[in-house]
Coordinates of C-alpha atoms and ligand atoms in Angstrom, one line a residue:
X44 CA 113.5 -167.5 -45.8
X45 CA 109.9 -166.6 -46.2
X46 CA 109.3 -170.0 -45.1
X47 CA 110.9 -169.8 -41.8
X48 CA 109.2 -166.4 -41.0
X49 CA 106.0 -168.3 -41.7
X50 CA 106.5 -170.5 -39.3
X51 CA 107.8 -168.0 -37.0
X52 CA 104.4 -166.4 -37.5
X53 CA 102.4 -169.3 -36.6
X54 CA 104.2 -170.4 -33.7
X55 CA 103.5 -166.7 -32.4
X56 CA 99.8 -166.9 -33.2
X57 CA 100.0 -170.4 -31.5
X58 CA 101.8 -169.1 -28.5
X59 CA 99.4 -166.2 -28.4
X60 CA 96.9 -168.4 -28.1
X61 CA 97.9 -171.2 -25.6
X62 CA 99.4 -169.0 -23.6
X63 CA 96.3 -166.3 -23.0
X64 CA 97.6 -163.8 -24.6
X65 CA 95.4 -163.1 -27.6
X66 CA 92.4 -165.4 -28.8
X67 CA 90.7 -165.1 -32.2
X68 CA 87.4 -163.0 -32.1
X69 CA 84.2 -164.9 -31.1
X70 CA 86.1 -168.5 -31.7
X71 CA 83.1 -170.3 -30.0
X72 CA 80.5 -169.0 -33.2
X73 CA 83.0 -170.3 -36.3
X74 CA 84.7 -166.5 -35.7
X75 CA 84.5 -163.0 -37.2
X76 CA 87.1 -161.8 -39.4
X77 CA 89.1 -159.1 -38.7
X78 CA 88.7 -159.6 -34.7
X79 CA 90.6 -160.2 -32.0
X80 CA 89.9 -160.9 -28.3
X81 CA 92.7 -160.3 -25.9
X82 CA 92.9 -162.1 -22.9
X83 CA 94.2 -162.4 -19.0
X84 CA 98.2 -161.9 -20.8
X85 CA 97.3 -160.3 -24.0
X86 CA 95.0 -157.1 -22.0
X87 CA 98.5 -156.9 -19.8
X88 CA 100.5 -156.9 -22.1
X89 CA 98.6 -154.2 -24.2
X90 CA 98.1 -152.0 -20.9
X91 CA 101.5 -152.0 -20.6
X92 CA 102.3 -150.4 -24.0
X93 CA 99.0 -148.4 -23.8
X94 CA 100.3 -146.8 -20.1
X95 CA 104.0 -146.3 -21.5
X96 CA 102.9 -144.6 -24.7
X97 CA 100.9 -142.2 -22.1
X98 CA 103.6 -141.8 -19.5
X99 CA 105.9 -141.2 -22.0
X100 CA 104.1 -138.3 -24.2
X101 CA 101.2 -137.6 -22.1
X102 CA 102.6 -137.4 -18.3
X103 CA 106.3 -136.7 -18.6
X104 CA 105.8 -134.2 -21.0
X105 CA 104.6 -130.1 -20.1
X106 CA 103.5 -129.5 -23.7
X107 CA 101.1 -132.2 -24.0
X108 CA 97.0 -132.4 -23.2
X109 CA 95.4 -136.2 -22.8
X110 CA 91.7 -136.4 -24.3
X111 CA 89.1 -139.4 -24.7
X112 CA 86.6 -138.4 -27.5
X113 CA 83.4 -140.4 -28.0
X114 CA 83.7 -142.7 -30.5
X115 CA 80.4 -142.1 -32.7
X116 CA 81.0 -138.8 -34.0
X117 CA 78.2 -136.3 -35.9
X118 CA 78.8 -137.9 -39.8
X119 CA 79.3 -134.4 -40.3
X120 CA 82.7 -134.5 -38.9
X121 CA 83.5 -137.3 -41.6
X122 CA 82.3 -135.7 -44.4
X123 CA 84.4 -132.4 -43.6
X124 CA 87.6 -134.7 -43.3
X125 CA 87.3 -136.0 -46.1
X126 CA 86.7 -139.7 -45.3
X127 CA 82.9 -140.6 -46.6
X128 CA 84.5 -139.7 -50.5
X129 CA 88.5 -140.0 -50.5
X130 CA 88.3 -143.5 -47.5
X131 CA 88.6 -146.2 -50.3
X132 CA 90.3 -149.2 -50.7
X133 CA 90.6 -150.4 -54.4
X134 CA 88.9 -154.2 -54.3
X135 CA 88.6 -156.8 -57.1
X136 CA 86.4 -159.5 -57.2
X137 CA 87.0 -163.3 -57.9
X138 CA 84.4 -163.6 -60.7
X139 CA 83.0 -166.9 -60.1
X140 CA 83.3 -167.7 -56.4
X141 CA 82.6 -163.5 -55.4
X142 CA 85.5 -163.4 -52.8
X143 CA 86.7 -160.2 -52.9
X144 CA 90.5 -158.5 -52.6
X145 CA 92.4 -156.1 -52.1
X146 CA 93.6 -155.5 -55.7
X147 CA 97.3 -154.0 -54.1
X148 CA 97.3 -156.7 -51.9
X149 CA 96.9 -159.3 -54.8
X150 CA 99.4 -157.4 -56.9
X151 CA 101.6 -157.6 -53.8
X152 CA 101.7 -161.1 -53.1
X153 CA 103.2 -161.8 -56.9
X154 CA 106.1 -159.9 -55.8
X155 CA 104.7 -156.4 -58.0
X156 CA 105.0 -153.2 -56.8
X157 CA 101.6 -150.7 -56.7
X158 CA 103.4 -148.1 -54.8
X159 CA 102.3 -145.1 -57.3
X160 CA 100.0 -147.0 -59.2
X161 CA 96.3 -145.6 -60.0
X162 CA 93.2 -148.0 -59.7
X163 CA 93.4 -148.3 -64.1
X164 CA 97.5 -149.1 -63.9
X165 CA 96.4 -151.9 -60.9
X166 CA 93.9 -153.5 -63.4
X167 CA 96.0 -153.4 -65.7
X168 CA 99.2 -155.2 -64.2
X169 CA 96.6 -157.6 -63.7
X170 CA 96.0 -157.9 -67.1
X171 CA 99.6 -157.5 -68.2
X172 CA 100.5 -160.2 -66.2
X173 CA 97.9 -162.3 -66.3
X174 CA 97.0 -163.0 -62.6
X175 CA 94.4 -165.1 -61.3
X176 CA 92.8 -164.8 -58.0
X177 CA 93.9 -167.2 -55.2
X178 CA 91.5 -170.0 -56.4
X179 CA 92.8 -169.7 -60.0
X180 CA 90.0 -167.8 -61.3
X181 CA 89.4 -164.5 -63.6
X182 CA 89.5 -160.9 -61.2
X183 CA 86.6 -158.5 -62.0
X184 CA 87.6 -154.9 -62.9
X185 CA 88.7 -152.9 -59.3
X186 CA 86.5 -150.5 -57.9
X187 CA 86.5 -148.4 -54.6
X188 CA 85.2 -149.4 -51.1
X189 CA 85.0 -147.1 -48.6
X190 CA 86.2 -148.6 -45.5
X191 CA 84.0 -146.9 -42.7
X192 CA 81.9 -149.1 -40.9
X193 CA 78.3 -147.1 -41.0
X194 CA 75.9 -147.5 -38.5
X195 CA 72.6 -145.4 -37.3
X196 CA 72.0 -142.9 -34.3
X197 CA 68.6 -144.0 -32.9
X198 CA 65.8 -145.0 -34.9
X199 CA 66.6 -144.7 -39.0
X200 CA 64.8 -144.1 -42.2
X201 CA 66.6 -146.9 -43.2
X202 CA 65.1 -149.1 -40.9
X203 CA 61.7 -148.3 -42.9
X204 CA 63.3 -149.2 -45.9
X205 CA 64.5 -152.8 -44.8
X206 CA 60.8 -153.5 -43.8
X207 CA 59.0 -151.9 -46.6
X208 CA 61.8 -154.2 -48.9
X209 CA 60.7 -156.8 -47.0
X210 CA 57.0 -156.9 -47.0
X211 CA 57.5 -156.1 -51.1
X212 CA 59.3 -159.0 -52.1
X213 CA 57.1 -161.1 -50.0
X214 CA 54.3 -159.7 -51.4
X215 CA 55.8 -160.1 -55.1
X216 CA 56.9 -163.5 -54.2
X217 CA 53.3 -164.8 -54.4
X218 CA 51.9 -162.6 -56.9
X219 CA 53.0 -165.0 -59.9
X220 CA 55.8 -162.3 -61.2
X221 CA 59.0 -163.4 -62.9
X222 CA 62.1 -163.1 -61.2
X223 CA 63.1 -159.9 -63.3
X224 CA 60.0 -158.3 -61.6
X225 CA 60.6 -159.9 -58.2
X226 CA 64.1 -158.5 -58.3
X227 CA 62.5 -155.1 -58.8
X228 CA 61.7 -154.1 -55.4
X229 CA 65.0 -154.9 -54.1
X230 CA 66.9 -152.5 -56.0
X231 CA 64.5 -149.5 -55.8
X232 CA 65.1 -150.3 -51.9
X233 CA 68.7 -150.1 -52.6
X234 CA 68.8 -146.7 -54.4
X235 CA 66.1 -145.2 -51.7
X236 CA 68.9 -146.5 -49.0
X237 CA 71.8 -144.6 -50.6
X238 CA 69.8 -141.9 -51.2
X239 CA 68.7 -141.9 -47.5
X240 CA 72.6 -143.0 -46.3
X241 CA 73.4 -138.7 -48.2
X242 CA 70.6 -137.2 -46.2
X243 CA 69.8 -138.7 -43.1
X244 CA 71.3 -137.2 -40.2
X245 CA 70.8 -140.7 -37.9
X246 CA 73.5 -142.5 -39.7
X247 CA 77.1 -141.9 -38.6
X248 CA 80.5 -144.5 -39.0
X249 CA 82.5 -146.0 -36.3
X250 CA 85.4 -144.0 -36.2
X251 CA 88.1 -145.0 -38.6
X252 CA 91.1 -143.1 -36.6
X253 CA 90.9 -141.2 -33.3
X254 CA 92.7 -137.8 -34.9
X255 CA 89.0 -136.6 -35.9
X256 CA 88.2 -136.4 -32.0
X257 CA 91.1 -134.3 -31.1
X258 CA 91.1 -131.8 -34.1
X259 CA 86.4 -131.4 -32.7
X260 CA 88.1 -130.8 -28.9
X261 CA 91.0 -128.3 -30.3
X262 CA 89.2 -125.4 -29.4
X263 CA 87.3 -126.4 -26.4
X264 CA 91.1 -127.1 -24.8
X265 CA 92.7 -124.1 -26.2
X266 CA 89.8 -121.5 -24.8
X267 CA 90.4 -123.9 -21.4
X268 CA 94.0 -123.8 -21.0
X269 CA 95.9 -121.3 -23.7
X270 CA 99.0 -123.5 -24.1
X271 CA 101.8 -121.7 -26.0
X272 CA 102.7 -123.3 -29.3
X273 CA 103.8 -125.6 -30.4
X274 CA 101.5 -128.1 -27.9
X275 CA 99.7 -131.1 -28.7
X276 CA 96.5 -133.2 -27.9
X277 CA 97.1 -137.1 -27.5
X278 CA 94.5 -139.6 -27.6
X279 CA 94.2 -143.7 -27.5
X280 CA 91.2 -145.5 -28.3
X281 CA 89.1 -147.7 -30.9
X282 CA 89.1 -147.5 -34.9
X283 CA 87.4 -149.3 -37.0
X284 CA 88.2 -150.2 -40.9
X285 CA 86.3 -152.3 -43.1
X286 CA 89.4 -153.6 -44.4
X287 CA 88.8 -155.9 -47.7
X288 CA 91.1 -158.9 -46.3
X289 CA 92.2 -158.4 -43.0
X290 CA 95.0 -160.6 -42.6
X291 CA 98.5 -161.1 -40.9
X292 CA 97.3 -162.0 -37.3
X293 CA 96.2 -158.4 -35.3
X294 CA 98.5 -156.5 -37.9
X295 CA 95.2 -155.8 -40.3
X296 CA 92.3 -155.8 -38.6
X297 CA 89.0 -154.3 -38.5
X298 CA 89.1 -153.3 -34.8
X299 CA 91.9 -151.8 -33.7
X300 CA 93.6 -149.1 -31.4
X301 CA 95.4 -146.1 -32.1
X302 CA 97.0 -143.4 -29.8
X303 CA 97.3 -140.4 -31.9
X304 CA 99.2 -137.1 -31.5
X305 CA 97.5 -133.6 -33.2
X306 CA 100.5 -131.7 -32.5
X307 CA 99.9 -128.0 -32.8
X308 CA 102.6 -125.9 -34.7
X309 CA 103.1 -122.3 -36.1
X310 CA 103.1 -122.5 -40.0
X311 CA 106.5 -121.7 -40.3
X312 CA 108.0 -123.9 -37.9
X313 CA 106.2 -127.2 -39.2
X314 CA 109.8 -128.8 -39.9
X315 CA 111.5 -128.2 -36.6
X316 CA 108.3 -130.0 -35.2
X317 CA 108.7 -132.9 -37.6
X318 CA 112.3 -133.8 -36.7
X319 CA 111.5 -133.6 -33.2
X320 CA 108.7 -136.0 -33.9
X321 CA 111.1 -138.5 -36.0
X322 CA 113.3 -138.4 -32.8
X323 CA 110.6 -139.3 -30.3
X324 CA 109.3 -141.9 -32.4
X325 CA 112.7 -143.8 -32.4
X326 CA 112.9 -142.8 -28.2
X327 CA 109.4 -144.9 -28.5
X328 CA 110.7 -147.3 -30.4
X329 CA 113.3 -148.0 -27.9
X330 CA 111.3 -148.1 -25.0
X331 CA 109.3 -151.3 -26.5
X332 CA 112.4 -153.0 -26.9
X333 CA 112.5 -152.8 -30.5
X334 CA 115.8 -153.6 -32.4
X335 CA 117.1 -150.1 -34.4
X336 CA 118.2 -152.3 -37.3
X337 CA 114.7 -153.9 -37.7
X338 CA 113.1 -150.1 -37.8
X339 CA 113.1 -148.8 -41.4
X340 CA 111.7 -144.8 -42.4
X341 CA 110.3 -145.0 -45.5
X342 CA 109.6 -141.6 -47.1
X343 CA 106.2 -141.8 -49.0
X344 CA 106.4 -140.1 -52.3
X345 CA 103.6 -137.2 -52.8
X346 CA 101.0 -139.9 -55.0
X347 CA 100.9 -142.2 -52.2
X348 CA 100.2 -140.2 -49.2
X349 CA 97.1 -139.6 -47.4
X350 CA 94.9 -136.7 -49.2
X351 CA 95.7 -134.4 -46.3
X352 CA 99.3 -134.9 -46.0
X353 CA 102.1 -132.7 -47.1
X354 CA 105.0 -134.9 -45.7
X355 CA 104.7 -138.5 -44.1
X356 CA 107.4 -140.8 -42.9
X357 CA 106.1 -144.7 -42.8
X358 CA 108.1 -146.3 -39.6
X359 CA 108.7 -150.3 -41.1
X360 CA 109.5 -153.1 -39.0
X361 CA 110.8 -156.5 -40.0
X362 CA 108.0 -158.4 -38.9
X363 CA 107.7 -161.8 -39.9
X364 CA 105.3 -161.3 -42.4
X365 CA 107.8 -159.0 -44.0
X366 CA 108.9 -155.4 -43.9
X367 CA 105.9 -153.7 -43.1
X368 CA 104.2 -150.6 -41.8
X369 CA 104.3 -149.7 -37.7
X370 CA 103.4 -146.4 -37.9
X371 CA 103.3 -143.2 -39.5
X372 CA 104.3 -139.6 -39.5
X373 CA 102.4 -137.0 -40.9
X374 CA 102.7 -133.3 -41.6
X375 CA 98.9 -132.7 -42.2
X376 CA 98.8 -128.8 -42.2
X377 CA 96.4 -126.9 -41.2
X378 CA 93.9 -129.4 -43.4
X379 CA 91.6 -130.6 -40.4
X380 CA 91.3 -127.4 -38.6
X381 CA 90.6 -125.1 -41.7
X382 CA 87.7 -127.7 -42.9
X383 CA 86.6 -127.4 -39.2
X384 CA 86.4 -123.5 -39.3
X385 CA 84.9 -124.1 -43.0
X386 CA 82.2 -126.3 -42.6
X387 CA 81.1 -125.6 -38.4
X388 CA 81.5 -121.7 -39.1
X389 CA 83.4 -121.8 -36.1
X390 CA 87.3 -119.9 -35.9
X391 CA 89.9 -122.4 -35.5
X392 CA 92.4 -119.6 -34.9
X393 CA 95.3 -119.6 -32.5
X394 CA 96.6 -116.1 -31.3
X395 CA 100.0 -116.0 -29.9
X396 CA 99.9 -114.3 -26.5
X397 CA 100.8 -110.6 -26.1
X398 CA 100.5 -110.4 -30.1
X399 CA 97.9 -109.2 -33.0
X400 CA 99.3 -112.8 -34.7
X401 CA 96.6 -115.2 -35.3
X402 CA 96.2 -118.4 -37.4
X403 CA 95.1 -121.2 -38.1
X404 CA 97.8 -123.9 -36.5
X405 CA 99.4 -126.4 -38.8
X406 CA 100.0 -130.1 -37.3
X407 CA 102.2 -133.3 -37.1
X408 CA 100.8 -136.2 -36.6
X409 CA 102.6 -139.3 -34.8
X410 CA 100.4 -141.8 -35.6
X411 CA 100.6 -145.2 -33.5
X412 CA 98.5 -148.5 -34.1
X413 CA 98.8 -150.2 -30.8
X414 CA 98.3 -153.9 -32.5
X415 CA 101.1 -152.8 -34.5
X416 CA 103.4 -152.0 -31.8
X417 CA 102.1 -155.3 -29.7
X418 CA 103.1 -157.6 -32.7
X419 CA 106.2 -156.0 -32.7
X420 CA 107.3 -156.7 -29.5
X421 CA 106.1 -160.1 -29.7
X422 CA 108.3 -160.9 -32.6
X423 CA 111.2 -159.0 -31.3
X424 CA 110.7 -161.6 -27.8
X425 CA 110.1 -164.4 -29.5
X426 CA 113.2 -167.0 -29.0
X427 CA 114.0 -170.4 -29.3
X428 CA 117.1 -171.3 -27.5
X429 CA 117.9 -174.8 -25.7
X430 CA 118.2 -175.2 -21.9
X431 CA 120.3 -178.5 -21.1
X432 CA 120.0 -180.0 -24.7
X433 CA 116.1 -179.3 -24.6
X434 CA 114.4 -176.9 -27.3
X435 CA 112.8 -173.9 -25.3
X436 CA 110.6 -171.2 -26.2
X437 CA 111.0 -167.8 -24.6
X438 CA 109.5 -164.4 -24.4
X439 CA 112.0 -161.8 -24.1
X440 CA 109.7 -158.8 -23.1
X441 CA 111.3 -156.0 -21.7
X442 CA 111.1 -156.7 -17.9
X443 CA 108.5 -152.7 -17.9
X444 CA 106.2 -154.4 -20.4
X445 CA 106.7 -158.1 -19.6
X446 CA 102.7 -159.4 -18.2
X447 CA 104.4 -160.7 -15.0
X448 CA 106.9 -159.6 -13.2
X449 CA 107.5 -162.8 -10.7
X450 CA 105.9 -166.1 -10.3
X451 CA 106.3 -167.6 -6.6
X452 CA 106.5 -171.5 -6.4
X453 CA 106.6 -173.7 -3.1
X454 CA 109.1 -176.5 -4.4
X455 CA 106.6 -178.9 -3.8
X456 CA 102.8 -178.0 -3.4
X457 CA 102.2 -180.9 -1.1
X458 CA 104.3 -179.2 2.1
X459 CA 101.9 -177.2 3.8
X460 CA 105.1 -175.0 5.6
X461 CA 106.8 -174.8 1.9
X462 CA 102.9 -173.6 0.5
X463 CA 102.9 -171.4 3.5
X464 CA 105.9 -169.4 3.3
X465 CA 105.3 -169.2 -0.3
X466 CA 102.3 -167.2 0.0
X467 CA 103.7 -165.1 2.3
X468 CA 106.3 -164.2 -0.1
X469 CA 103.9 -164.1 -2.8
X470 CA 101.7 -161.6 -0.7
X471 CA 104.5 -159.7 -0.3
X472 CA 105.5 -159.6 -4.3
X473 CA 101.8 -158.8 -5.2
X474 CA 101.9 -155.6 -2.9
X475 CA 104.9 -154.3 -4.3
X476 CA 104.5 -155.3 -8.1
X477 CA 101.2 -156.3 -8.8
X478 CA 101.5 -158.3 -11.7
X479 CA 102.5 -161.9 -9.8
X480 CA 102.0 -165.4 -10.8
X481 CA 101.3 -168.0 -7.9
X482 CA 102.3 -171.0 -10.2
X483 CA 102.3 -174.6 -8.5
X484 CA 101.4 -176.5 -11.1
X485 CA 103.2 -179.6 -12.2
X486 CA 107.1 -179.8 -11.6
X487 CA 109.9 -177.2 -11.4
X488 CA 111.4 -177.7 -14.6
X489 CA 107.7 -177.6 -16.3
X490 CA 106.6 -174.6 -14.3
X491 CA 109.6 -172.2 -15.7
X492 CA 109.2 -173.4 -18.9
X493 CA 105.8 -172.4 -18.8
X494 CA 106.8 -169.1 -17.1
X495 CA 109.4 -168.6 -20.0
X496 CA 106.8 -168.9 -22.8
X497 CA 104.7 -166.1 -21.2
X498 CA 108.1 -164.4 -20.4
X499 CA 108.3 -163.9 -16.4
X500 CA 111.7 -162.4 -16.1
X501 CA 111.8 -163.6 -12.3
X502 CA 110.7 -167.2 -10.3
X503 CA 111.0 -167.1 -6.9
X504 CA 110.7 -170.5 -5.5
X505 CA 110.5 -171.7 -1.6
X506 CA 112.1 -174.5 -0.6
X507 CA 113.3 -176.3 2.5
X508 CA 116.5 -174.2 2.7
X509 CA 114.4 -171.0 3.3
X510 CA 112.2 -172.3 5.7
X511 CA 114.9 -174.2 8.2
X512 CA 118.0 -172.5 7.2
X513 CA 118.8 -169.3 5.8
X514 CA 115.4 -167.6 4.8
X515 CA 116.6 -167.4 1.3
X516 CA 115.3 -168.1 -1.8
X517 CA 115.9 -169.4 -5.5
X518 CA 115.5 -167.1 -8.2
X519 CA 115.9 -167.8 -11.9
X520 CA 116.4 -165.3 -14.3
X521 CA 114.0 -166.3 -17.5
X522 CA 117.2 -164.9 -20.2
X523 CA 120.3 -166.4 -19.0
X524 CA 118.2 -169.1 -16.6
X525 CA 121.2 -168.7 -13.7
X526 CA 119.7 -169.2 -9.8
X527 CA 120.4 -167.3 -7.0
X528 CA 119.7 -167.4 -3.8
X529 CA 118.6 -163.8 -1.8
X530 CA 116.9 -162.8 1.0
X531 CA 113.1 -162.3 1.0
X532 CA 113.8 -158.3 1.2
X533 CA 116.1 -158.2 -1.3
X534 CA 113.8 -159.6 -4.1
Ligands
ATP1131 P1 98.1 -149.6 -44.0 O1 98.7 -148.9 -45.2 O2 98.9 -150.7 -43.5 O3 96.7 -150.0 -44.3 P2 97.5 -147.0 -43.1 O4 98.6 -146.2 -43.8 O5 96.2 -146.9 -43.7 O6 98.0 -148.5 -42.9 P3 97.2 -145.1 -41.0 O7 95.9 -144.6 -41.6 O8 98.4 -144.2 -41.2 O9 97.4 -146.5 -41.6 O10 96.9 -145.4 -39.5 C1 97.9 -145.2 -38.5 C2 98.3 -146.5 -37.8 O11 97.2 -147.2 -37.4 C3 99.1 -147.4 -38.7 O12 100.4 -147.1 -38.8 C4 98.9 -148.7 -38.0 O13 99.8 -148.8 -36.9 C5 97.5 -148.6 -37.4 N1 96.5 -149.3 -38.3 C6 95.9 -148.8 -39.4 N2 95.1 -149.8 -39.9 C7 95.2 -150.8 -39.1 C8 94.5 -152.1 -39.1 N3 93.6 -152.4 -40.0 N4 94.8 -153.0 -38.1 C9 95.7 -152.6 -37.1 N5 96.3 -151.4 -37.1 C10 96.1 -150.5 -38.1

């Protein structure tokens, strides 16, 4: 079974990758782990989730404020959250050839459970069980990585310190030192850098999740617009996470995109909010075409939830790599907002219109990875059925989030009156949909089975019929592959 959702995997990667959708990151250099670059399908495709998401909760809703939040944020912001100490991944090291793991994900993969388990009790199941790391080699004791990306605001201390370390060991290089003494510089370099990394104010981290630049806006849209509560702030963009293995195609990378909801709620009324959250999310769920019975909610018990979160529902999907996380729901109280007013000396209090009431808001958080959601509806399209006793691959996107909508066709690209009427039809497709294919490539039969695999619900082809006869034309439906012919101004 695991086998055949394997292979499932890889001829969705494949796909991805023949097909334009979604290339591996810098593939001309060897690569970059952890990256992925979409292209001329792939950016459609993810547009097309990316603009329902905000139609859905952004546009069609009167409760709900859109924001776009810089991306480097004051590392003051980070430390107040919570993310420069509590950020950490446990990772183990393969002791002779220094690759490093996730310790869970190692666990994991031998079919052992770390849901609960402490950093120690990981080590120890290790132990217990005497695992080896992929290349059959003894695993290092685990210890935390913190999983922001840093990086430095303008011109850094630390910049002095790489040179200084430089000129050093050069210098100690040639001064007829042993390698004890040569080593020497390096590591006072090392502890002047994290020293420098606590104090200096130029070095920040690429944003690990967007929620941080909603919560920093809360006030500045509050004092603009005084929505009544509950109301919420919704955000997409970049994060970034140093993740120790990133693995599974785009499902764990290091740069990814999230659209976020803060969603602002009285203190008492935190649970009526949450339910009404659970049911959008399946309403979401639905819109990407996503089967119900390949949705799981898994509760996550109090040791395993994020350090700000009271309640959290993990959304699971049965993706070919297994049953794994989607998104998440989080009650995260009025954590982010208090450590606001705490650490900016700023009021983060809400007062309810007409009233003496004021508090601090408490907030549920819908929490959507967009790669997430994209993998998702690939696997749910992907299908191999057989058109007249041929194997065929087919995307089933939903028709709203399928790349293209029609490709137009003269039956034979050597007809100049077939070619012509084609565009015309073509230019008229392109005004009303945008997204159409002018495909003349090769013959009929190859052109829709190139169509299906990048999952065009609709060809339209021109032939002589429509030019001398009738002014009709074929149209073959990618799901059930049945042709009509319609008029022009019906299509
Ligand atoms: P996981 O346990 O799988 O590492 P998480 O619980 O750390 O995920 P959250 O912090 O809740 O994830 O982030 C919210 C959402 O962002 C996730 O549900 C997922 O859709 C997405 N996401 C998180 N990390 C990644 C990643 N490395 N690559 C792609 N998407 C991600």
């Amino acid at each position: 079974m695991a086998e055949k959702k394997n292979e499932q995997m890889e001829a969705i990667v494949s796909l991805a990758k023949r097909r334009g959708f979604i290339y591996p990151g810098s593939d001309v250099y060897g690569g970059l782990s952890g990256t992925w670059d979409y292209g001329p399908l792939g950016v459609t495709l993810k547009k097309n989730i990316m603009n329902l998401w905000w139609k859905m909760f952004v546009e069609d809703r009167d409760d709900m404020y859109g924001v776009d939040a810089a991306i480097l944020m004051n590392q003051k912001v980070w430390q107040a959250s919570g993310h420069v100490d509590t950020f950490v991944d446990p990772l183990c090291e393969d002791t002779v050839n220094h690759r490093r793991y996730r310790t869970d994900h190692i666990l994991k993969d031998k079919g052992i459970d770390t849901d609960g388990l402490s950093m120690q009790q990981m080590d120890q199941a290790i132990m217990d069980n005497g695992i080896k790391s992929p290349d059959g080699n003894p695993l290092s004791e685990s210890r935390t990585f913190n999983m922001m990306f840093t990086t430095q605001v303008g011109p850094s201390a630390n910049q002095a310190i790489n040179t200084l370390e430089h000129d050093l060991h050069v210098l100690s290089m040639g001064s007829g030192l042993d390698e004890h003494e040569i080593q020497k510089p390096s590591k006072y370099a090392q502890v002047i850098r994290d020293y420098i990394n606590k104090i200096d104010t130029n070095v920040t981290y690429l944003r690990p999740e967007t929620a941080q630049g909603i919560f920093t806006n809360y006030k500045n849209v509050v004092d603009n617009f005084y929505p009544d509560l509950p109301f919420g702030l919704a955000q997409q963009g970049k994060a970034f996470r140093n993740e120790i293995s990133p693995r599974d195609f785009v499902f764990r990378s290091r740069e990814f995109e999230q659209m976020e909801i803060e969603f602002f709620v009285h203190p008492d009324k935190w649970q009526e909010s949450f339910e009404h959250w659970i049911e959008q999310c399946r309403a979401w769920f639905d819109a990407l075409g996503l089967p119900a019975d390949k949705i799981h909610d898994l509760e996550v018990p109090e040791e395993d939830r994020a350090h700000y979160s009271k309640r959290t529902i993990d959304f699971e999907f049965d993706f070919p790599i297994g049953k794994e996380e989607l998104m998440g729901l989080a009650y995260r109280t009025n954590f982010d907002l208090m450590n606001i007013q705490d650490n900016a000396k700023k009021s983060m209090e809400y007062q309810i219109k007409g009233t003496n009431e004021k508090f601090v808001p408490h907030v549920i958080e819908p929490s959507f990875g967009v790669e997430r959601a994209l993998m998702a509806v690939l696997a749910s399209a992907y299908t191999e059925d057989e058109v007249n006793g041929e194997k065929r691959i087919v995307m089933k996107f939903p028709e709203h989030l399928a790349p293209v909508k029609y490709a137009v066709s003269p039956l034979l690209k050597n007809k100049p009156e077939l070619v012509e009427k084609a565009r015309e039809v073509y230019q008229i497709l392109k005004k009303k949909y945008g997204a159409v294919m002018w495909d003349d490539n090769g013959n009929i039969g190859k052109r829709y089975r190139r169509q299906d695999e990048i999952g065009t619900p609709n060809c339209v082809v021109i032939d002589f019929e429509t030019i001398e006869g009738d002014g009709m034309v074929t149209i073959r439906d990618r799901d059930t592959t049945e042709q009509k012919r319609i008029a022009i101004e019906q299509l």
